[in-house]
Short mmCIF file of C-alpha atoms and ligand atoms in Angstrom, two decimals:
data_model
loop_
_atom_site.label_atom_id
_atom_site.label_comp_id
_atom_site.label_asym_id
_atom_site.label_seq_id
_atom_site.Cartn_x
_atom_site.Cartn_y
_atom_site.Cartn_z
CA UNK A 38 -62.67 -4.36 -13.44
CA UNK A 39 -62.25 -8.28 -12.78
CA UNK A 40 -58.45 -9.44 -13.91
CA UNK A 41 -58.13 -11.46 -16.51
CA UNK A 42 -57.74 -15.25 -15.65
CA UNK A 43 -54.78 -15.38 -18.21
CA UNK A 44 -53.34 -12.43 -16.13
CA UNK A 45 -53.30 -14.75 -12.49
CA UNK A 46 -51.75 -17.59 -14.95
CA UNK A 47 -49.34 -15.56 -16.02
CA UNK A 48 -48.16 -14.57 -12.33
CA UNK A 49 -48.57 -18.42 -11.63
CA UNK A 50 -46.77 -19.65 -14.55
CA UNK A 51 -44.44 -16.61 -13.41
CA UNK A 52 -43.56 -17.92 -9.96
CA UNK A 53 -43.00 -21.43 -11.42
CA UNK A 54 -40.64 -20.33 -13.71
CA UNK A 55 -38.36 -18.57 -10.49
CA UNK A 56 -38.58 -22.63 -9.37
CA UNK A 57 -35.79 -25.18 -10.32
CA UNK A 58 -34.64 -25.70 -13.06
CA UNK A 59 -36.66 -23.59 -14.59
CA UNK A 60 -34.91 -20.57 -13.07
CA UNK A 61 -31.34 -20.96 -15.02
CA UNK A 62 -32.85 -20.46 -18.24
CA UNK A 63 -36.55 -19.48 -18.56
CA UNK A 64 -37.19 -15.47 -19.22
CA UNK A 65 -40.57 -15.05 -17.88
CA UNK A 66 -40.73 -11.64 -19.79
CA UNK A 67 -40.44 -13.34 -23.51
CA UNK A 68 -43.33 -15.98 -22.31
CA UNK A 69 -46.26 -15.17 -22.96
CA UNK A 70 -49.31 -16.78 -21.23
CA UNK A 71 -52.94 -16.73 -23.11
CA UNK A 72 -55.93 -18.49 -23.31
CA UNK A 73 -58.00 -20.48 -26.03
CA UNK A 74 -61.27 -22.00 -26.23
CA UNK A 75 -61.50 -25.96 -25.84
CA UNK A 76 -64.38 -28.47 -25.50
CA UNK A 77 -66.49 -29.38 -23.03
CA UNK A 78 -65.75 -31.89 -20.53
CA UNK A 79 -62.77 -32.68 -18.63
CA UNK A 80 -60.91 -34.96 -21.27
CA UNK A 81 -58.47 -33.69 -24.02
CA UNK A 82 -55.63 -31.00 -24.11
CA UNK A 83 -55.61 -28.65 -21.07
CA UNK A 84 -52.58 -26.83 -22.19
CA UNK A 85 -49.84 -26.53 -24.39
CA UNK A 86 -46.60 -24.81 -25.21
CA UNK A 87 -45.71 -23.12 -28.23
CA UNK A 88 -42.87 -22.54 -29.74
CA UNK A 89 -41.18 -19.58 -32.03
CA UNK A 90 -38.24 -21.07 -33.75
CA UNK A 91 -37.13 -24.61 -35.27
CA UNK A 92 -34.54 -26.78 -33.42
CA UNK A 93 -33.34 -27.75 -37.06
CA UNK A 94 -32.02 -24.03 -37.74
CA UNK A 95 -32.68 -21.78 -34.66
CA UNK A 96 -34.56 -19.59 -36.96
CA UNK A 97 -38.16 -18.58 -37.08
CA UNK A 98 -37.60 -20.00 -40.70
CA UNK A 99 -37.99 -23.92 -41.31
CA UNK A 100 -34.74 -26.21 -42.66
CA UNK A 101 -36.77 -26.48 -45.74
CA UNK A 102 -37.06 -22.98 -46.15
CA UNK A 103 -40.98 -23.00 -46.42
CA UNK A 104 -42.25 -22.42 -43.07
CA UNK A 105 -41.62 -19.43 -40.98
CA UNK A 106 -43.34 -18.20 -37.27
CA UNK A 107 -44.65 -15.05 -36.81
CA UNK A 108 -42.63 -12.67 -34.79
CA UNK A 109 -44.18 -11.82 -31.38
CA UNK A 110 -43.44 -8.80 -29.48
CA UNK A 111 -45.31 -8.12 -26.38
CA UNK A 112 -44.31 -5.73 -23.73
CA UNK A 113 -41.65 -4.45 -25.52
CA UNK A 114 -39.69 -8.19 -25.52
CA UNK A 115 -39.35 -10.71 -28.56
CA UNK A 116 -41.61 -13.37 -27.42
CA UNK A 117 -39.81 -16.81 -27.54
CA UNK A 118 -42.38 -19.01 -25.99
CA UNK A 119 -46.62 -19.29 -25.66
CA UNK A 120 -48.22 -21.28 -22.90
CA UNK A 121 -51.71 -21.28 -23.79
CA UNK A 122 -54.44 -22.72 -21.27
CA UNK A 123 -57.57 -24.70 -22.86
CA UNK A 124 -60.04 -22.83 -21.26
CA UNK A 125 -62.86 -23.51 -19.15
CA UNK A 126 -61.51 -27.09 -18.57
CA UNK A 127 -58.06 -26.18 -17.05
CA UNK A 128 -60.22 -23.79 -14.62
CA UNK A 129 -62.23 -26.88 -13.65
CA UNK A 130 -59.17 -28.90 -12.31
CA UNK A 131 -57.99 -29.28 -8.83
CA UNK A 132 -54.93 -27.05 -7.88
CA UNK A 133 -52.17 -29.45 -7.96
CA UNK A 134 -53.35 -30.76 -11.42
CA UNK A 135 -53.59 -27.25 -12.43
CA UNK A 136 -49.45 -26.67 -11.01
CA UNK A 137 -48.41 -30.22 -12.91
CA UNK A 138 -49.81 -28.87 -16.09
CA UNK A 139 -48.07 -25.31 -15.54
CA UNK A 140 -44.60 -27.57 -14.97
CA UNK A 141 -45.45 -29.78 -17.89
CA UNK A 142 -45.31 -26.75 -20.21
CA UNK A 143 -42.20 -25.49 -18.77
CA UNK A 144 -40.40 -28.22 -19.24
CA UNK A 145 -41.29 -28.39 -23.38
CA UNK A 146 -38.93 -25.03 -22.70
CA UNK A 147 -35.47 -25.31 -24.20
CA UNK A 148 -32.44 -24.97 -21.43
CA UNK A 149 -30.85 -22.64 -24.59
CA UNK A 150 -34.29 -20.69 -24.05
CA UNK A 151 -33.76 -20.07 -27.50
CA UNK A 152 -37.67 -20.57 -28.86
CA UNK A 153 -37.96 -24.21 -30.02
CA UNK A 154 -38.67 -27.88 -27.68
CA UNK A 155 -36.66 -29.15 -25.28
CA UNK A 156 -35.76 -32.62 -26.31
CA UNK A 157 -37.46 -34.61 -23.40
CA UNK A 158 -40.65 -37.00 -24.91
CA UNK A 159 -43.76 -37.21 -22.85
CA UNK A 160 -43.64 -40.13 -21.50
CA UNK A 161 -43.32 -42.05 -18.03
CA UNK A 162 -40.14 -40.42 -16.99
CA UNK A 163 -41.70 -37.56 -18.04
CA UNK A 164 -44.50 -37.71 -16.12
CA UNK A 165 -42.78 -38.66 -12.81
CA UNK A 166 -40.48 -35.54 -13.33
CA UNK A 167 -43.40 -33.21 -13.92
CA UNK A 168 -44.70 -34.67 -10.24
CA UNK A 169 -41.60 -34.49 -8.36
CA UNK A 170 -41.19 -30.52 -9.53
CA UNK A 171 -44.58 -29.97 -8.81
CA UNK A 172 -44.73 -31.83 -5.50
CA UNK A 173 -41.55 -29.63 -5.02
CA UNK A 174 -42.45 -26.46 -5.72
CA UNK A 175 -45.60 -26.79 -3.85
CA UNK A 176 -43.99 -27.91 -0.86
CA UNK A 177 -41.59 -24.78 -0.75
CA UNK A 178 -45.26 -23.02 -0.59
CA UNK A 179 -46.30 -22.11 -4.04
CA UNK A 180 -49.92 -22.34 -5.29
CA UNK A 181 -51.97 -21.80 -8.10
CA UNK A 182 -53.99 -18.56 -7.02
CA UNK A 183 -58.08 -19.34 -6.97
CA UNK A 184 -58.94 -18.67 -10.46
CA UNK A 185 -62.34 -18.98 -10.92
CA UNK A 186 -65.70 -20.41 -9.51
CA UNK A 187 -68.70 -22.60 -11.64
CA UNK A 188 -70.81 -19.91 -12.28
CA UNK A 189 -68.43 -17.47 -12.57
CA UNK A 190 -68.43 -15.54 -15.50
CA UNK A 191 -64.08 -15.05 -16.69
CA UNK A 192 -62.42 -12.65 -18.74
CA UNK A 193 -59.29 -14.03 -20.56
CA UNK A 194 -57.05 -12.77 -23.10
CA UNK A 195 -56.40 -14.42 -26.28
CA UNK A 196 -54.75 -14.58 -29.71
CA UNK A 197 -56.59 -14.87 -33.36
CA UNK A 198 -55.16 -16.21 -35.20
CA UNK A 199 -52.81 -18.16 -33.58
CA UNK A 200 -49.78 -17.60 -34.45
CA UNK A 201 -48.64 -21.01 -35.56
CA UNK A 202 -46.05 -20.86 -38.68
CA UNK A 203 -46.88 -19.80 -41.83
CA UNK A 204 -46.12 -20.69 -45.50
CA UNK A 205 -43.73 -18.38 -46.15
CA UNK A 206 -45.43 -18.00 -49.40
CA UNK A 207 -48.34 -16.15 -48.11
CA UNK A 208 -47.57 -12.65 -47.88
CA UNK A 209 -51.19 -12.00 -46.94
CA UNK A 210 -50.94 -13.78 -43.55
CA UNK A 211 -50.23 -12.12 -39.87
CA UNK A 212 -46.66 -12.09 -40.13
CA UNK A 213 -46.42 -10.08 -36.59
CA UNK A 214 -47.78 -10.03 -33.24
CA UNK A 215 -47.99 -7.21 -30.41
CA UNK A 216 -49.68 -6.18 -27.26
CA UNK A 217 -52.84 -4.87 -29.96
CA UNK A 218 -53.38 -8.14 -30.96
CA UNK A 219 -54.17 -9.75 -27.16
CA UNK A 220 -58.20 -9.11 -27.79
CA UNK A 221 -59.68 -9.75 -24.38
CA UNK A 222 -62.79 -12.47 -24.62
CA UNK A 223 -65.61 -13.18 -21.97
CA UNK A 224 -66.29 -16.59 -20.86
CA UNK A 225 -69.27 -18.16 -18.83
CA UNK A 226 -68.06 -21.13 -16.70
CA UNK A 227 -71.13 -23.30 -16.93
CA UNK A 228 -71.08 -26.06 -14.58
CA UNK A 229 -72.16 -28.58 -16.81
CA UNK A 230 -69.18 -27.61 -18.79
CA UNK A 231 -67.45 -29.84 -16.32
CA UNK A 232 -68.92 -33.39 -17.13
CA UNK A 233 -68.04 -35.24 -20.20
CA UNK A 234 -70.61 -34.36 -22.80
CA UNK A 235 -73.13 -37.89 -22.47
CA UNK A 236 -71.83 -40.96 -24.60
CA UNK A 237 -72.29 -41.33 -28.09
CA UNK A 238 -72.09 -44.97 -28.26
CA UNK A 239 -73.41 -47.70 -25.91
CA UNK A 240 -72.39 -51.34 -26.23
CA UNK A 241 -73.51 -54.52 -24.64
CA UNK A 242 -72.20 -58.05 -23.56
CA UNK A 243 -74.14 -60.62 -25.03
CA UNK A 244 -73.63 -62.98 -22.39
CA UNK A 245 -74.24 -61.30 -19.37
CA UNK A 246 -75.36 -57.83 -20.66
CA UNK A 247 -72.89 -54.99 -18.76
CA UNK A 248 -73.11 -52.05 -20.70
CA UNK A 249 -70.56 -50.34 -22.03
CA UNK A 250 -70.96 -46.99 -23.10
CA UNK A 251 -68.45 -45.13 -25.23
CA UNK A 252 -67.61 -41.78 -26.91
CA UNK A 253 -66.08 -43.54 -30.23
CA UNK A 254 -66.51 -46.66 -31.59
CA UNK A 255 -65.17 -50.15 -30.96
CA UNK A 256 -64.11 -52.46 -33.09
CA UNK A 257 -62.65 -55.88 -31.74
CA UNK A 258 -63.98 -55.44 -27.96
CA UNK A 259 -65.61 -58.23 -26.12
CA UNK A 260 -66.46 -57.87 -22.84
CA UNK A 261 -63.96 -57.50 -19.81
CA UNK A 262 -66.20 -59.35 -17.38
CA UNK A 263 -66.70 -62.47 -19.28
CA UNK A 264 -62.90 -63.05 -21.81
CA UNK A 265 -59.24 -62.22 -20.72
CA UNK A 266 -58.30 -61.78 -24.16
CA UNK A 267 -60.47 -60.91 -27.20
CA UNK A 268 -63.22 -63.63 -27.55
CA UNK A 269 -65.34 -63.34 -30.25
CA UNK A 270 -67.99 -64.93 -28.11
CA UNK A 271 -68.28 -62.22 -26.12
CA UNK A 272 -68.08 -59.75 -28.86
CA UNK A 273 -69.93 -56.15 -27.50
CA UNK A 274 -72.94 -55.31 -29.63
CA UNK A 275 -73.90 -51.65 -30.60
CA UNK A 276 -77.23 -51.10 -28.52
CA UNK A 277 -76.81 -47.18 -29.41
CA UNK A 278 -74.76 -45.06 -31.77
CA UNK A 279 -74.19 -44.84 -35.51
CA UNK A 280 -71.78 -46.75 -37.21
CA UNK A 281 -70.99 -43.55 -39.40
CA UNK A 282 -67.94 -41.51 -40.01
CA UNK A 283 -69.34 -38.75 -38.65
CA UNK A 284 -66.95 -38.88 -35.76
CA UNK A 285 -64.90 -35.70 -34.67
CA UNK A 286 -61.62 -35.57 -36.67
CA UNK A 287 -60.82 -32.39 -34.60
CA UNK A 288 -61.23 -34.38 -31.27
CA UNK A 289 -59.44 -37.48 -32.25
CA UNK A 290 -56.73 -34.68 -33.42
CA UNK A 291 -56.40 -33.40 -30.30
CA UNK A 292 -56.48 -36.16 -28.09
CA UNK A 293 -53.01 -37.68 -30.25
CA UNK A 294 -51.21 -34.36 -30.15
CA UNK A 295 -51.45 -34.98 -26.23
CA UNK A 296 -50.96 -31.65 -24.13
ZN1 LIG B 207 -70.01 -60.11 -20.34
ZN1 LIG B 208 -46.53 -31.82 -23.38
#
């Protein structure tokens, strides 16, 4: 029976977590690791941590008194953070993108542990602290196992719904969480999988005709080559592409959440 690839991220995200900081405050045994299914190509989200209580109150109830989490128990232990991997495209990156990512989740980890965000903002500072932990970690030896191959076809385990909060209102929703709910889901990793899915829109300089193609529109874009600044001159022209609305709420969603 192959091992899950959420099972060899949760051993990864494991060792990270015995790493400084990480090691004064995160309880590997009430974070759970899963996967979920993302797009195609190697842009958007590649993984994200959830939380299980508000900052505001320290409850799994909202200040406002409306929205409440679910209460997760797995392996016996109340559950106070998810790290869920966008799946195949985090299996796709290199290994040292693949242990920034794993630190950039750990550090949306409260110090208190206690279930909701840590107060540091993504951001530059961010960024450079997620690399220097990283950088850190992997020079005291650790590594992201091999996961998987293009080709390969992975087993990961997963959680439907996800248990985001709820209304508190509606009785009828999944108000808890345990080891039956981790439903274990197959998952061919196509190679194409890999590539950004081909442009939707393709634009072109009027003046000296570089193309530029794009997967959402433009609006005030002139060309790079031929103006500094915007120059209405050098306005791009749609060669291919509709000028519809028909563009992907849910992508342009998840690109602003970030990851
Ligand atoms: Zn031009
Ligand atoms: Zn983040």
């Amino acid at each position: 029976m192959r091992v899950p690839v959420t099972d060899l991220l949760s051993s990864a995200v494991r060792e990270f977590a015995a790493e400084p900081p990480f090691r004064d405050y995160v309880d590997p045994d009430r974070l759970l690791v899963v996967g979920v299914r993302g797009r195609r190509g190697p842009h958007g989200k590649r993984a994200a941590c959830h939380f299980t209580r508000f900052r505001e109150t320290g409850e799994r109830i909202s200040a406002d008194g409306r929205w409440e989490f679910p209460r997760l128990t797995f392996g016996g232990h109340d559950i106070r953070y998810v790290i869920s991997f966008v799946l195949p495209r985090f299996l796709f990156l290199e290994p040292r993108e693949q242990a920034e990512d794993i630190v950039h989740e750990l550090l949306h980890v409260d110090p208190s542990f206690g279930g909701w965000s840590s107060p540091l903002r993504h951001g530059a500072r961010y960024d450079s602290r997620v690399r220097a932990l990283a950088r850190a970690a992997l020079d005291r030896g650790l590594a992201v196992p091999p996961l998987a191959a293009p080709g390969d076809t992975v087993l990961y385990r997963r959680l439907r719904p996800f248990p985001h909060p709820l209304r508190r209102r509606d009785r009828a929703a999944q108000w808890t969480y345990d080891d039956d709910d981790l439903e274990t889901a197959a998952l061919h990793l196509d190679p194409k999988d890999r590539e950004p899915p081909p442009p939707r829109y393709l634009y072109r300089c009027p003046s000296c005709e570089t193309l530029y193609p794009r997967q959402r529109p433009l609006r005030m874009a002139s060309c790079g080559d031929c103006a500094s600044g915007y120059d209405a001159r050098f306005k791009l022209k749609l060669v291919r592409g509709s000028r519809g609305s028909d563009e992907s709420k849910g992508e342009r969603r998840e690109q602003g959440r970030g990851r």
